[in-house]
Amino acid sequence: MTPSTTAKWDEFMEGIWKQNPIFVMVLGMCPALAVTVSAVNAISMGIATTFVLTCSCLLVSLMRKMVPKEVRIATYIVIIATFVTAVDYFIQAISLALYDALGAFIQLIVVNCIILGRAEAHASRNPPLVAVSNALGMGAGFTIGLFALGSVREILGNGTLFGFSLFGEHFQPWVIMVLPPGGFFVLGAWLLLFAWFERRKQAIKEAGQHA
Amino acid sequence: MGTVEIRPAPHIRGERTVEKIMLNVVYALLPICLFYVFQYGISALASITVVTGTCLLTERWFVKTGTQSGNLADFSATITGLLLALTLPPGFPLWMGAVAGFVAIALGKGLFGGLGFNVFNPALVGRAFVQAAFPTSIATYTPSFLSGRFFEFIPSSLAWPLMTPASAALWLKEKQIDALAGATPLAKWKFDGVLAEAGDLLTSLAGHMAVGPSPLLILACGAYLAFRRYLDWRIPTAILGGAGVVAWLLFAFNPAYYPNPFFMLFSGGLILGAVFMATDMATSPVTPRGMWLYGGLIGLLTVVIRYYSGLPEGVMYAILIGNAATPLIERITQPAPFGKGVLGRAKKGASYPLHPGYISREEAGAVTPKKRILKNKPKPDERKTPHH
Amino acid sequence: MSAKHPTTEQAPPATPTWAMIRTLGLVAGICGLVIVGSYQGTYDAVAANKRIAMERAVFKVVPAARSINAYYALEGGGVAKAEGEAPAGAVNFFAGYDETGKLVGVAAEGVAKGYADAVRIMFGYDPDCGCVRNIGVVAMRETPGIGDKIAKDKEFLANFEKLDAQLNAGMSALAHEIVTVKHGSKTDAWQVDAIAGATITSRAVGRAINDAAQALLPKLVPHLDKIKDKS
């Protein structure tokens, strides 16, 4: 790989692991808790957000030299709102059932802090390709995070994954998992797992230094 | 030559240790558990064993991984397990009981840092979780004192993990018992408007009534603990008093619609909650006035939830809300320090010149200000002129 | 810093007004194009989706139907094809026809407040027996595992195999109000037996059907002849 490809790959991986929006930055919690009752909803929401994120970052990055500082927030918000409106129409065209399941949270992508944050902190300072790699990585990381929540909640709350029954018809659903508290519990458990992972890695590193 | 030991306070320790208190609570709970097994037979025994066992295993795991203080020998997890099992229906599937036990210790205690650091009563955290997760199973009671209860499990107990339990109504039909006998007195009152007999409620001895252990027995065991000063009598008194007064007021207001206060006090889990759960030392206030306030709040909330919510029983949520309010209650019921008003402000006109003996050397030169008005505060007319 | 600017900070040069207006104008232009483009591009697909969803809901409650027409039942009585804006006081309903173009059932939507949010119910009305035949849930946010049983619980759905909805002699209202009764206490054909433990949601279903039937049937039934055959 050439150095520039490696750099872009690094930008991409940034969002998936080191700066994962859900597990590390704990951003975008509103959709993360609200729509993750099933794996399909979670992934659709993730893809919709990734689309908005990537398109907005591309446009912001292309216009980065001509946007005066004074009007940048207004510019970014208009750009983000535009792509959210477009995604809203696309989802309606693809499936009304999905549109009903995601509800107001499609429109609420507009105020997802990941997107404005990336546009402001990254895309406005980097060339288009780098910005798009980073945005795609962030989007993928967000989607993975939502899927992690959605799959656990669907398996325990409904006994299914992507609608396929896993335990047969006698499965006892854990109702709490598809209610809002379930979202908090599952998110907490994942954060705990990641924190534990991080701490273990740290401990191993320190042990290596001592030896 | 003897050695001189230098160490920080405390220098004098009382007889009472955490282990001793907890062990006594376990002793007090044992007769209640025995009565429960006598009522419901082998299913109740299995439920108590599995729930308590899961609690102990979870505790062991948290202690071993070093994320929690304390040890197994302090019996606190045993108490959590016994209390949790007593609040679950006797035919509650054993695997759900294990989930409840795990959540109780892990979420209710381990994650906060162990014994003494928990904000909520662990047993109730576990119960609240399964109440939300399995609302149908936790509302399915079976009648007590069925013949053959010591040899036959209630079928729902033995459900496979993750699977739906067998229907209790069908089982009762096979035994030719009216399915309505499986409803608790509170559910019967809430949904059918039937009040249970006072004597039956007190002793739990009436045939086939779906109730927990006898309130009289719980009160007797609680009295033993209160007498030995292992629990504070103020909290149960305040809870029962608060619930009783509110229920009595409503009853006096409209006796046709509201049940009598006696029924309110002795049905459901109010007595067990008031005596054994609300009195948990880590989650209840330590100030005497705070205890009264805390107990009154729980009593009031219990009655309000029972009357005005969709659920027949409200003790659990009332105690959890009481637990959450505890830090606030302690804050506003701190005994006033000498010379201070209730809220920590200086009393009006109170002025206590400091005794030189109380002033440390660094502060020896300090002068007590006479008035609390700042001397350098600019007067309104001075404000316009620039000042240095 | 202080070495370079010993006295005061140099204020940054002011952004020219023209640059700000140009940027915002450009952004607005691009965004406008994107929005209008995606709206136009998806318009047909969205409309088709909505029609399919509506037809599916109607076919579910009038299973014998092969094609449907949308109508308004007018305020003073009578029916009109649903075109353009609904006249004041009109009630929207759908007529289902079989292969030969004969009326086999009528579908309408009712709404009532459930436990969490409004419960929207589509129900099928059979003009031959004067009864409600099937129901389908259009939208609800009821508690999973409790309230949402109304969509699947076989015992509950059996209520709507033949729920009496006859009009009274004067054709001004239902002869018997459709009411939800406590689980296990259904005695009459116009009663709905509630799901045990989900009484509030069950009541919402009964009320939704009752309100919609009271609003629609007195206007529609006297004029059923007008829609008897597919036009």
JSON list of C-alpha atoms in Angstrom, two decimals, chain A residues 156 167-177 179 185 192 199, chain B residues 67 95-96 99 107 111 129 132-135 137 162-165:
[
{"chain": "A", "resi": 156, "resn": "LEU", "atom": "CA", "xyz": [-33.41, -11.55, 24.14]},
{"chain": "A", "resi": 167, "resn": "PHE", "atom": "CA", "xyz": [-35.06, -20.70, 19.90]},
{"chain": "A", "resi": 168, "resn": "GLY", "atom": "CA", "xyz": [-38.27, -22.09, 18.53]},
{"chain": "A", "resi": 169, "resn": "GLU", "atom": "CA", "xyz": [-41.78, -21.01, 19.34]},
{"chain": "A", "resi": 170, "resn": "HIS", "atom": "CA", "xyz": [-41.61, -21.65, 23.08]},
{"chain": "A", "resi": 171, "resn": "PHE", "atom": "CA", "xyz": [-39.08, -18.89, 23.63]},
{"chain": "A", "resi": 172, "resn": "GLN", "atom": "CA", "xyz": [-39.91, -16.60, 26.55]},
{"chain": "A", "resi": 173, "resn": "PRO", "atom": "CA", "xyz": [-39.29, -12.99, 25.44]},
{"chain": "A", "resi": 174, "resn": "TRP", "atom": "CA", "xyz": [-37.59, -10.64, 27.90]},
{"chain": "A", "resi": 175, "resn": "VAL", "atom": "CA", "xyz": [-40.03, -7.80, 27.54]},
{"chain": "A", "resi": 176, "resn": "ILE", "atom": "CA", "xyz": [-37.71, -5.31, 29.22]},
{"chain": "A", "resi": 177, "resn": "MET", "atom": "CA", "xyz": [-35.24, -5.63, 26.34]},
{"chain": "A", "resi": 179, "resn": "LEU", "atom": "CA", "xyz": [-38.56, -1.29, 26.30]},
{"chain": "A", "resi": 185, "resn": "PHE", "atom": "CA", "xyz": [-28.94, -1.99, 30.23]},
{"chain": "A", "resi": 192, "resn": "LEU", "atom": "CA", "xyz": [-18.56, -2.28, 30.62]},
{"chain": "A", "resi": 199, "resn": "ARG", "atom": "CA", "xyz": [-8.12, -2.00, 31.28]},
{"chain": "B", "resi": 67, "resn": "THR", "atom": "CA", "xyz": [-14.38, -5.32, 41.62]},
{"chain": "B", "resi": 95, "resn": "TRP", "atom": "CA", "xyz": [-34.15, -20.03, 35.37]},
{"chain": "B", "resi": 96, "resn": "MET", "atom": "CA", "xyz": [-35.89, -16.68, 35.75]},
{"chain": "B", "resi": 99, "resn": "VAL", "atom": "CA", "xyz": [-31.63, -14.25, 36.26]},
{"chain": "B", "resi": 107, "resn": "LEU", "atom": "CA", "xyz": [-26.52, -4.63, 38.91]},
{"chain": "B", "resi": 111, "resn": "LEU", "atom": "CA", "xyz": [-21.36, -2.51, 39.99]},
{"chain": "B", "resi": 129, "resn": "PHE", "atom": "CA", "xyz": [-35.75, -6.35, 36.53]},
{"chain": "B", "resi": 132, "resn": "ALA", "atom": "CA", "xyz": [-40.18, -5.69, 33.69]},
{"chain": "B", "resi": 133, "resn": "ALA", "atom": "CA", "xyz": [-38.71, -8.62, 31.76]},
{"chain": "B", "resi": 134, "resn": "PHE", "atom": "CA", "xyz": [-41.29, -11.31, 32.55]},
{"chain": "B", "resi": 135, "resn": "PRO", "atom": "CA", "xyz": [-44.48, -9.49, 33.54]},
{"chain": "B", "resi": 137, "resn": "SER", "atom": "CA", "xyz": [-44.70, -15.04, 35.00]},
{"chain": "B", "resi": 162, "resn": "LEU", "atom": "CA", "xyz": [-35.15, -19.19, 27.97]},
{"chain": "B", "resi": 163, "resn": "MET", "atom": "CA", "xyz": [-38.42, -21.06, 27.37]},
{"chain": "B", "resi": 164, "resn": "THR", "atom": "CA", "xyz": [-41.98, -20.12, 28.29]},
{"chain": "B", "resi": 165, "resn": "PRO", "atom": "CA", "xyz": [-43.22, -21.80, 31.48]}
]
